[in-house]
Amino acid sequence: MRWIYRGQTNYAGLVYANGDLTVILQGNNNFYFFDDMLDDRYFGFYIDGSAAFSGTGSMNLFIVNAHTDSMAYAIYTQGALAIEGGTYDMETYATDASYGLYAETGILITGGQMELLYTSPVLRRD
């Protein structure tokens, strides 16, 4: 499952929220997205608002954008991002730039455990 937006900038991702989003983690949750069909930006979570992540579960998130001049984001918010609990293992790879957490108005981490790995550039297929 994924969504794609084609416009002046091409976007693709796994989870899109048109407004604020609250995620309560329970159990083990895995999100994987590997592709090279679009240049520009790939997202694990794209939130057009603020987001809060909490709970006692875990989230494994792996995003790879192998297209030329690409970017990858694990979690991207137009507003604020709050991490209040949970265990996170997030990896992003892209040819231009990679981000683990990206929030337009700030990030607040008050709980949980987190491991972020981001790599740029990923090897290109020419």
mmCIF file of N, CA, C and O in Angstrom, residues 21-108:
data_model
loop_
_atom_site.group_PDB
_atom_site.id
_atom_site.type_symbol
_atom_site.label_atom_id
_atom_site.label_comp_id
_atom_site.label_asym_id
_atom_site.label_seq_id
_atom_site.Cartn_x
_atom_site.Cartn_y
_atom_site.Cartn_z
ATOM 1 N N LEU A 21 -2.246 13.859 13.339
ATOM 2 C CA LEU A 21 -2.262 12.404 13.435
ATOM 3 C C LEU A 21 -1.758 11.979 14.806
ATOM 4 O O LEU A 21 -0.750 12.488 15.294
ATOM 5 N N THR A 22 -2.466 11.028 15.439
ATOM 6 C CA THR A 22 -2.032 10.403 16.685
ATOM 7 C C THR A 22 -1.837 8.920 16.417
ATOM 8 O O THR A 22 -2.744 8.251 15.920
ATOM 9 N N VAL A 23 -0.650 8.412 16.735
ATOM 10 C CA VAL A 23 -0.334 6.996 16.551
ATOM 11 C C VAL A 23 -0.023 6.408 17.920
ATOM 12 O O VAL A 23 0.849 6.914 18.629
ATOM 13 N N ILE A 24 -0.745 5.342 18.299
ATOM 14 C CA ILE A 24 -0.484 4.629 19.550
ATOM 15 C C ILE A 24 0.023 3.244 19.161
ATOM 16 O O ILE A 24 -0.735 2.424 18.646
ATOM 17 N N LEU A 25 1.302 3.024 19.392
ATOM 18 C CA LEU A 25 1.928 1.764 18.993
ATOM 19 C C LEU A 25 1.570 0.642 19.953
ATOM 20 O O LEU A 25 1.673 0.792 21.169
ATOM 21 N N GLN A 26 1.146 -0.486 19.382
ATOM 22 C CA GLN A 26 0.900 -1.708 20.138
ATOM 23 C C GLN A 26 1.467 -2.849 19.311
ATOM 24 O O GLN A 26 1.246 -2.910 18.101
ATOM 25 N N GLY A 27 2.200 -3.750 19.942
ATOM 26 C CA GLY A 27 2.796 -4.864 19.211
ATOM 27 C C GLY A 27 3.920 -4.395 18.313
ATOM 28 O O GLY A 27 4.442 -3.281 18.450
ATOM 29 N N ASN A 28 4.295 -5.253 17.357
ATOM 30 C CA ASN A 28 5.365 -4.928 16.410
ATOM 31 C C ASN A 28 4.754 -4.444 15.108
ATOM 32 O O ASN A 28 3.853 -5.082 14.564
ATOM 33 N N ASN A 29 5.254 -3.315 14.591
ATOM 34 C CA ASN A 29 4.731 -2.711 13.377
ATOM 35 C C ASN A 29 5.884 -2.490 12.400
ATOM 36 O O ASN A 29 6.872 -1.852 12.747
ATOM 37 N N ASN A 30 5.733 -3.008 11.174
ATOM 38 C CA ASN A 30 6.786 -2.918 10.168
ATOM 39 C C ASN A 30 6.296 -2.160 8.941
ATOM 40 O O ASN A 30 5.223 -2.456 8.418
ATOM 41 N N PHE A 31 7.110 -1.198 8.498
ATOM 42 C CA PHE A 31 6.810 -0.397 7.310
ATOM 43 C C PHE A 31 8.043 -0.421 6.416
ATOM 44 O O PHE A 31 9.118 -0.011 6.834
ATOM 45 N N TYR A 32 7.872 -0.882 5.165
ATOM 46 C CA TYR A 32 8.987 -0.958 4.232
ATOM 47 C C TYR A 32 8.567 -0.344 2.902
ATOM 48 O O TYR A 32 7.479 -0.628 2.402
ATOM 49 N N PHE A 33 9.451 0.467 2.320
ATOM 50 C CA PHE A 33 9.185 1.079 1.023
ATOM 51 C C PHE A 33 10.504 1.194 0.273
ATOM 52 O O PHE A 33 11.381 1.951 0.662
ATOM 53 N N PHE A 34 10.649 0.412 -0.777
ATOM 54 C CA PHE A 34 11.837 0.465 -1.628
ATOM 55 C C PHE A 34 11.373 0.661 -3.053
ATOM 56 O O PHE A 34 10.546 -0.093 -3.545
ATOM 57 N N ASP A 35 11.904 1.690 -3.695
ATOM 58 C CA ASP A 35 11.501 1.953 -5.071
ATOM 59 C C ASP A 35 12.502 2.900 -5.710
ATOM 60 O O ASP A 35 13.276 3.559 -5.024
ATOM 61 N N ASP A 36 12.456 2.997 -7.033
ATOM 62 C CA ASP A 36 13.258 3.988 -7.742
ATOM 63 C C ASP A 36 12.478 4.574 -8.914
ATOM 64 O O ASP A 36 13.021 5.023 -9.879
ATOM 65 N N MET A 37 11.125 4.570 -8.797
ATOM 66 C CA MET A 37 10.294 5.026 -9.908
ATOM 67 C C MET A 37 10.127 6.535 -9.975
ATOM 68 O O MET A 37 9.823 7.070 -11.022
ATOM 69 N N LEU A 38 10.289 7.241 -8.846
ATOM 70 C CA LEU A 38 10.092 8.691 -8.837
ATOM 71 C C LEU A 38 11.347 9.387 -8.335
ATOM 72 O O LEU A 38 11.984 8.928 -7.401
ATOM 73 N N ASP A 39 11.665 10.513 -8.969
ATOM 74 C CA ASP A 39 12.662 11.365 -8.360
ATOM 75 C C ASP A 39 11.967 12.130 -7.235
ATOM 76 O O ASP A 39 10.807 11.908 -6.944
ATOM 77 N N ASP A 40 12.649 12.986 -6.582
ATOM 78 C CA ASP A 40 12.108 13.796 -5.511
ATOM 79 C C ASP A 40 11.980 13.035 -4.203
ATOM 80 O O ASP A 40 12.957 12.503 -3.728
ATOM 81 N N ARG A 41 10.794 12.928 -3.586
ATOM 82 C CA ARG A 41 10.692 12.580 -2.168
ATOM 83 C C ARG A 41 9.845 11.357 -1.870
ATOM 84 O O ARG A 41 8.738 11.224 -2.370
ATOM 85 N N TYR A 42 10.383 10.496 -0.986
ATOM 86 C CA TYR A 42 9.659 9.344 -0.461
ATOM 87 C C TYR A 42 9.498 9.518 1.046
ATOM 88 O O TYR A 42 10.421 9.964 1.719
ATOM 89 N N PHE A 43 8.340 9.129 1.558
ATOM 90 C CA PHE A 43 8.015 9.302 2.977
ATOM 91 C C PHE A 43 7.524 7.994 3.581
ATOM 92 O O PHE A 43 6.766 7.271 2.943
ATOM 93 N N GLY A 44 7.912 7.749 4.831
ATOM 94 C CA GLY A 44 7.260 6.709 5.599
ATOM 95 C C GLY A 44 5.919 7.248 6.074
ATOM 96 O O GLY A 44 4.862 6.725 5.773
ATOM 97 N N PHE A 45 5.964 8.362 6.811
ATOM 98 C CA PHE A 45 4.777 9.083 7.268
ATOM 99 C C PHE A 45 4.869 10.524 6.767
ATOM 100 O O PHE A 45 5.883 11.183 6.997
ATOM 101 N N TYR A 46 3.827 10.999 6.096
ATOM 102 C CA TYR A 46 3.717 12.407 5.705
ATOM 103 C C TYR A 46 2.469 12.942 6.392
ATOM 104 O O TYR A 46 1.358 12.497 6.105
ATOM 105 N N ILE A 47 2.667 13.888 7.309
ATOM 106 C CA ILE A 47 1.550 14.430 8.077
ATOM 107 C C ILE A 47 1.396 15.904 7.742
ATOM 108 O O ILE A 47 2.309 16.691 7.977
ATOM 109 N N ASP A 48 0.253 16.269 7.181
ATOM 110 C CA ASP A 48 -0.046 17.659 6.838
ATOM 111 C C ASP A 48 -0.663 18.325 8.067
ATOM 112 O O ASP A 48 -1.809 18.744 8.057
ATOM 113 N N GLY A 49 0.098 18.365 9.145
ATOM 114 C CA GLY A 49 -0.331 18.878 10.446
ATOM 115 C C GLY A 49 0.707 18.454 11.469
ATOM 116 O O GLY A 49 1.863 18.231 11.139
ATOM 117 N N SER A 50 0.288 18.289 12.708
ATOM 118 C CA SER A 50 1.174 17.832 13.779
ATOM 119 C C SER A 50 0.948 16.349 14.031
ATOM 120 O O SER A 50 -0.077 15.792 13.651
ATOM 121 N N ALA A 51 1.917 15.707 14.706
ATOM 122 C CA ALA A 51 1.801 14.277 14.976
ATOM 123 C C ALA A 51 2.327 13.950 16.361
ATOM 124 O O ALA A 51 3.274 14.581 16.842
ATOM 125 N N ALA A 52 1.705 12.959 16.999
ATOM 126 C CA ALA A 52 2.146 12.445 18.290
ATOM 127 C C ALA A 52 2.213 10.924 18.190
ATOM 128 O O ALA A 52 1.255 10.283 17.753
ATOM 129 N N PHE A 53 3.349 10.354 18.566
ATOM 130 C CA PHE A 53 3.564 8.913 18.575
ATOM 131 C C PHE A 53 3.764 8.493 20.026
ATOM 132 O O PHE A 53 4.564 9.089 20.745
ATOM 133 N N SER A 54 3.046 7.448 20.447
ATOM 134 C CA SER A 54 3.165 6.965 21.821
ATOM 135 C C SER A 54 2.849 5.480 21.835
ATOM 136 O O SER A 54 2.630 4.865 20.795
ATOM 137 N N GLY A 55 2.815 4.894 23.042
ATOM 138 C CA GLY A 55 2.465 3.495 23.194
ATOM 139 C C GLY A 55 3.629 2.674 23.694
ATOM 140 O O GLY A 55 4.720 3.186 23.959
ATOM 141 N N THR A 56 3.384 1.371 23.810
ATOM 142 C CA THR A 56 4.406 0.461 24.320
ATOM 143 C C THR A 56 4.918 -0.479 23.240
ATOM 144 O O THR A 56 5.783 -1.313 23.503
ATOM 145 N N GLY A 57 4.423 -0.351 22.033
ATOM 146 C CA GLY A 57 4.840 -1.211 20.928
ATOM 147 C C GLY A 57 6.087 -0.709 20.237
ATOM 148 O O GLY A 57 6.767 0.214 20.704
ATOM 149 N N SER A 58 6.384 -1.311 19.090
ATOM 150 C CA SER A 58 7.576 -0.937 18.331
ATOM 151 C C SER A 58 7.219 -0.646 16.879
ATOM 152 O O SER A 58 6.208 -1.116 16.357
ATOM 153 N N MET A 59 8.083 0.158 16.245
ATOM 154 C CA MET A 59 7.926 0.476 14.830
ATOM 155 C C MET A 59 9.274 0.346 14.148
ATOM 156 O O MET A 59 10.249 0.965 14.560
ATOM 157 N N ASN A 60 9.309 -0.513 13.121
ATOM 158 C CA ASN A 60 10.463 -0.635 12.246
ATOM 159 C C ASN A 60 10.080 -0.001 10.924
ATOM 160 O O ASN A 60 9.078 -0.399 10.318
ATOM 161 N N LEU A 61 10.866 0.976 10.487
ATOM 162 C CA LEU A 61 10.545 1.728 9.281
ATOM 163 C C LEU A 61 11.784 1.780 8.404
ATOM 164 O O LEU A 61 12.853 2.187 8.859
ATOM 165 N N PHE A 62 11.653 1.344 7.149
ATOM 166 C CA PHE A 62 12.772 1.263 6.225
ATOM 167 C C PHE A 62 12.332 1.881 4.905
ATOM 168 O O PHE A 62 11.427 1.365 4.243
ATOM 169 N N ILE A 63 12.938 3.008 4.508
ATOM 170 C CA ILE A 63 12.575 3.723 3.283
ATOM 171 C C ILE A 63 13.809 3.846 2.401
ATOM 172 O O ILE A 63 14.844 4.355 2.848
ATOM 173 N N VAL A 64 13.709 3.415 1.136
ATOM 174 C CA VAL A 64 14.812 3.547 0.181
ATOM 175 C C VAL A 64 14.281 4.203 -1.081
ATOM 176 O O VAL A 64 13.308 3.731 -1.674
ATOM 177 N N ASN A 65 14.924 5.298 -1.493
ATOM 178 C CA ASN A 65 14.626 5.956 -2.762
ATOM 179 C C ASN A 65 15.914 5.931 -3.580
ATOM 180 O O ASN A 65 16.828 6.708 -3.337
ATOM 181 N N ALA A 66 15.998 4.999 -4.522
ATOM 182 C CA ALA A 66 17.219 4.797 -5.297
ATOM 183 C C ALA A 66 17.239 5.587 -6.599
ATOM 184 O O ALA A 66 18.162 5.439 -7.383
ATOM 185 N N HIS A 67 16.242 6.430 -6.822
ATOM 186 C CA HIS A 67 16.201 7.245 -8.039
ATOM 187 C C HIS A 67 17.219 8.380 -7.940
ATOM 188 O O HIS A 67 17.532 8.856 -6.861
ATOM 189 N N THR A 68 17.732 8.836 -9.064
ATOM 190 C CA THR A 68 18.679 9.944 -9.099
ATOM 191 C C THR A 68 18.049 11.201 -8.503
ATOM 192 O O THR A 68 16.871 11.470 -8.712
ATOM 193 N N ASP A 69 18.820 11.961 -7.748
ATOM 194 C CA ASP A 69 18.372 13.219 -7.129
ATOM 195 C C ASP A 69 17.145 13.008 -6.241
ATOM 196 O O ASP A 69 16.152 13.723 -6.341
ATOM 197 N N SER A 70 17.222 12.053 -5.350
ATOM 198 C CA SER A 70 16.072 11.706 -4.524
ATOM 199 C C SER A 70 16.297 12.047 -3.059
ATOM 200 O O SER A 70 17.422 12.259 -2.613
ATOM 201 N N MET A 71 15.191 12.091 -2.313
ATOM 202 C CA MET A 71 15.211 12.337 -0.876
ATOM 203 C C MET A 71 14.309 11.311 -0.193
ATOM 204 O O MET A 71 13.361 10.821 -0.799
ATOM 205 N N ALA A 72 14.620 11.000 1.084
ATOM 206 C CA ALA A 72 13.808 10.046 1.842
ATOM 207 C C ALA A 72 13.619 10.566 3.260
ATOM 208 O O ALA A 72 14.554 11.113 3.863
ATOM 209 N N TYR A 73 12.407 10.401 3.784
ATOM 210 C CA TYR A 73 12.050 10.838 5.134
ATOM 211 C C TYR A 73 11.362 9.687 5.854
ATOM 212 O O TYR A 73 10.438 9.089 5.308
ATOM 213 N N ALA A 74 11.746 9.399 7.089
ATOM 214 C CA ALA A 74 11.017 8.407 7.880
ATOM 215 C C ALA A 74 9.693 9.021 8.330
ATOM 216 O O ALA A 74 8.625 8.518 8.020
ATOM 217 N N ILE A 75 9.760 10.139 9.074
ATOM 218 C CA ILE A 75 8.556 10.850 9.529
ATOM 219 C C ILE A 75 8.717 12.328 9.187
ATOM 220 O O ILE A 75 9.700 12.958 9.575
ATOM 221 N N TYR A 76 7.737 12.883 8.461
ATOM 222 C CA TYR A 76 7.746 14.289 8.054
ATOM 223 C C TYR A 76 6.435 14.923 8.502
ATOM 224 O O TYR A 76 5.359 14.367 8.242
ATOM 225 N N THR A 77 6.507 16.048 9.198
ATOM 226 C CA THR A 77 5.291 16.764 9.595
ATOM 227 C C THR A 77 5.366 18.223 9.172
ATOM 228 O O THR A 77 6.433 18.833 9.228
ATOM 229 N N GLN A 78 4.215 18.764 8.769
ATOM 230 C CA GLN A 78 4.104 20.194 8.491
ATOM 231 C C GLN A 78 4.060 20.986 9.791
ATOM 232 O O GLN A 78 4.362 22.162 9.808
ATOM 233 N N GLY A 79 3.666 20.338 10.871
ATOM 234 C CA GLY A 79 3.577 20.980 12.186
ATOM 235 C C GLY A 79 4.631 20.424 13.123
ATOM 236 O O GLY A 79 5.756 20.162 12.724
ATOM 237 N N ALA A 80 4.242 20.208 14.369
ATOM 238 C CA ALA A 80 5.151 19.697 15.399
ATOM 239 C C ALA A 80 5.100 18.168 15.450
ATOM 240 O O ALA A 80 4.123 17.555 15.056
ATOM 241 N N LEU A 81 6.177 17.583 15.954
ATOM 242 C CA LEU A 81 6.265 16.135 16.128
ATOM 243 C C LEU A 81 6.594 15.835 17.582
ATOM 244 O O LEU A 81 7.555 16.389 18.127
ATOM 245 N N ALA A 82 5.802 14.969 18.219
ATOM 246 C CA ALA A 82 6.041 14.554 19.600
ATOM 247 C C ALA A 82 6.202 13.035 19.638
ATOM 248 O O ALA A 82 5.363 12.303 19.120
ATOM 249 N N ILE A 83 7.298 12.589 20.237
ATOM 250 C CA ILE A 83 7.535 11.166 20.472
ATOM 251 C C ILE A 83 7.417 10.975 21.981
ATOM 252 O O ILE A 83 8.234 11.490 22.744
ATOM 253 N N GLU A 84 6.381 10.251 22.412
ATOM 254 C CA GLU A 84 6.069 10.144 23.841
ATOM 255 C C GLU A 84 6.267 8.740 24.399
ATOM 256 O O GLU A 84 6.184 8.539 25.602
ATOM 257 N N GLY A 85 6.515 7.766 23.558
ATOM 258 C CA GLY A 85 6.711 6.397 23.999
ATOM 259 C C GLY A 85 6.875 5.486 22.809
ATOM 260 O O GLY A 85 6.699 5.893 21.664
ATOM 261 N N GLY A 86 7.247 4.235 23.060
ATOM 262 C CA GLY A 86 7.442 3.273 21.989
ATOM 263 C C GLY A 86 8.919 3.045 21.711
ATOM 264 O O GLY A 86 9.791 3.739 22.233
ATOM 265 N N THR A 87 9.172 2.060 20.864
ATOM 266 C CA THR A 87 10.536 1.731 20.434
ATOM 267 C C THR A 87 10.580 1.863 18.920
ATOM 268 O O THR A 87 9.727 1.312 18.220
ATOM 269 N N TYR A 88 11.579 2.583 18.417
ATOM 270 C CA TYR A 88 11.652 2.925 17.000
ATOM 271 C C TYR A 88 12.995 2.514 16.424
ATOM 272 O O TYR A 88 14.044 2.800 17.011
ATOM 273 N N ASP A 89 12.965 1.878 15.272
ATOM 274 C CA ASP A 89 14.157 1.577 14.492
ATOM 275 C C ASP A 89 13.847 2.048 13.084
ATOM 276 O O ASP A 89 13.035 1.437 12.381
ATOM 277 N N MET A 90 14.439 3.173 12.680
ATOM 278 C CA MET A 90 14.101 3.783 11.401
ATOM 279 C C MET A 90 15.356 3.987 10.562
ATOM 280 O O MET A 90 16.357 4.479 11.060
ATOM 281 N N GLU A 91 15.262 3.585 9.285
ATOM 282 C CA GLU A 91 16.368 3.754 8.356
ATOM 283 C C GLU A 91 15.853 4.395 7.078
ATOM 284 O O GLU A 91 14.804 3.995 6.563
ATOM 285 N N THR A 92 16.580 5.395 6.580
ATOM 286 C CA THR A 92 16.250 6.034 5.305
ATOM 287 C C THR A 92 17.503 6.114 4.447
ATOM 288 O O THR A 92 18.594 6.389 4.948
ATOM 289 N N TYR A 93 17.322 5.867 3.168
ATOM 290 C CA TYR A 93 18.423 5.923 2.207
ATOM 291 C C TYR A 93 17.926 6.655 0.962
ATOM 292 O O TYR A 93 16.829 6.392 0.482
ATOM 293 N N ALA A 94 18.757 7.545 0.421
ATOM 294 C CA ALA A 94 18.422 8.258 -0.811
ATOM 295 C C ALA A 94 19.711 8.724 -1.483
ATOM 296 O O ALA A 94 20.778 8.727 -0.870
ATOM 297 N N THR A 95 19.592 9.162 -2.750
ATOM 298 C CA THR A 95 20.777 9.594 -3.488
ATOM 299 C C THR A 95 21.171 11.028 -3.178
ATOM 300 O O THR A 95 22.305 11.413 -3.378
ATOM 301 N N ASP A 96 20.227 11.847 -2.701
ATOM 302 C CA ASP A 96 20.526 13.253 -2.434
ATOM 303 C C ASP A 96 20.548 13.555 -0.931
ATOM 304 O O ASP A 96 21.546 14.024 -0.413
ATOM 305 N N ALA A 97 19.451 13.309 -0.225
ATOM 306 C CA ALA A 97 19.386 13.604 1.211
ATOM 307 C C ALA A 97 18.412 12.654 1.901
ATOM 308 O O ALA A 97 17.418 12.247 1.316
ATOM 309 N N SER A 98 18.728 12.309 3.155
ATOM 310 C CA SER A 98 17.882 11.428 3.959
ATOM 311 C C SER A 98 17.632 12.048 5.318
ATOM 312 O O SER A 98 18.526 12.663 5.894
ATOM 313 N N TYR A 99 16.410 11.850 5.836
ATOM 314 C CA TYR A 99 16.039 12.399 7.142
ATOM 315 C C TYR A 99 15.332 11.324 7.950
ATOM 316 O O TYR A 99 14.469 10.629 7.433
ATOM 317 N N GLY A 100 15.664 11.226 9.219
ATOM 318 C CA GLY A 100 14.933 10.350 10.123
ATOM 319 C C GLY A 100 13.657 11.038 10.573
ATOM 320 O O GLY A 100 12.555 10.615 10.265
ATOM 321 N N LEU A 101 13.801 12.145 11.305
ATOM 322 C CA LEU A 101 12.666 12.938 11.784
ATOM 323 C C LEU A 101 12.788 14.339 11.210
ATOM 324 O O LEU A 101 13.839 14.972 11.305
ATOM 325 N N TYR A 102 11.686 14.850 10.638
ATOM 326 C CA TYR A 102 11.683 16.196 10.064
ATOM 327 C C TYR A 102 10.350 16.843 10.420
ATOM 328 O O TYR A 102 9.295 16.329 10.051
ATOM 329 N N ALA A 103 10.395 17.941 11.167
ATOM 330 C CA ALA A 103 9.177 18.652 11.554
ATOM 331 C C ALA A 103 9.367 20.137 11.316
ATOM 332 O O ALA A 103 10.374 20.706 11.742
ATOM 333 N N GLU A 104 8.404 20.750 10.648
ATOM 334 C CA GLU A 104 8.501 22.171 10.317
ATOM 335 C C GLU A 104 8.548 23.063 11.560
ATOM 336 O O GLU A 104 9.197 24.101 11.548
ATOM 337 N N THR A 105 7.843 22.681 12.640
ATOM 338 C CA THR A 105 7.774 23.584 13.799
ATOM 339 C C THR A 105 8.367 23.006 15.073
ATOM 340 O O THR A 105 8.173 23.580 16.134
ATOM 341 N N GLY A 106 9.082 21.886 14.991
ATOM 342 C CA GLY A 106 9.798 21.394 16.159
ATOM 343 C C GLY A 106 9.532 19.955 16.499
ATOM 344 O O GLY A 106 8.505 19.380 16.140
ATOM 345 N N ILE A 107 10.489 19.365 17.225
ATOM 346 C CA ILE A 107 10.418 17.970 17.645
ATOM 347 C C ILE A 107 10.600 17.922 19.156
ATOM 348 O O ILE A 107 11.525 18.526 19.695
ATOM 349 N N LEU A 108 9.712 17.194 19.841
ATOM 350 C CA LEU A 108 9.792 17.004 21.287
ATOM 351 C C LEU A 108 9.787 15.506 21.565
ATOM 352 O O LEU A 108 8.847 14.804 21.195
#
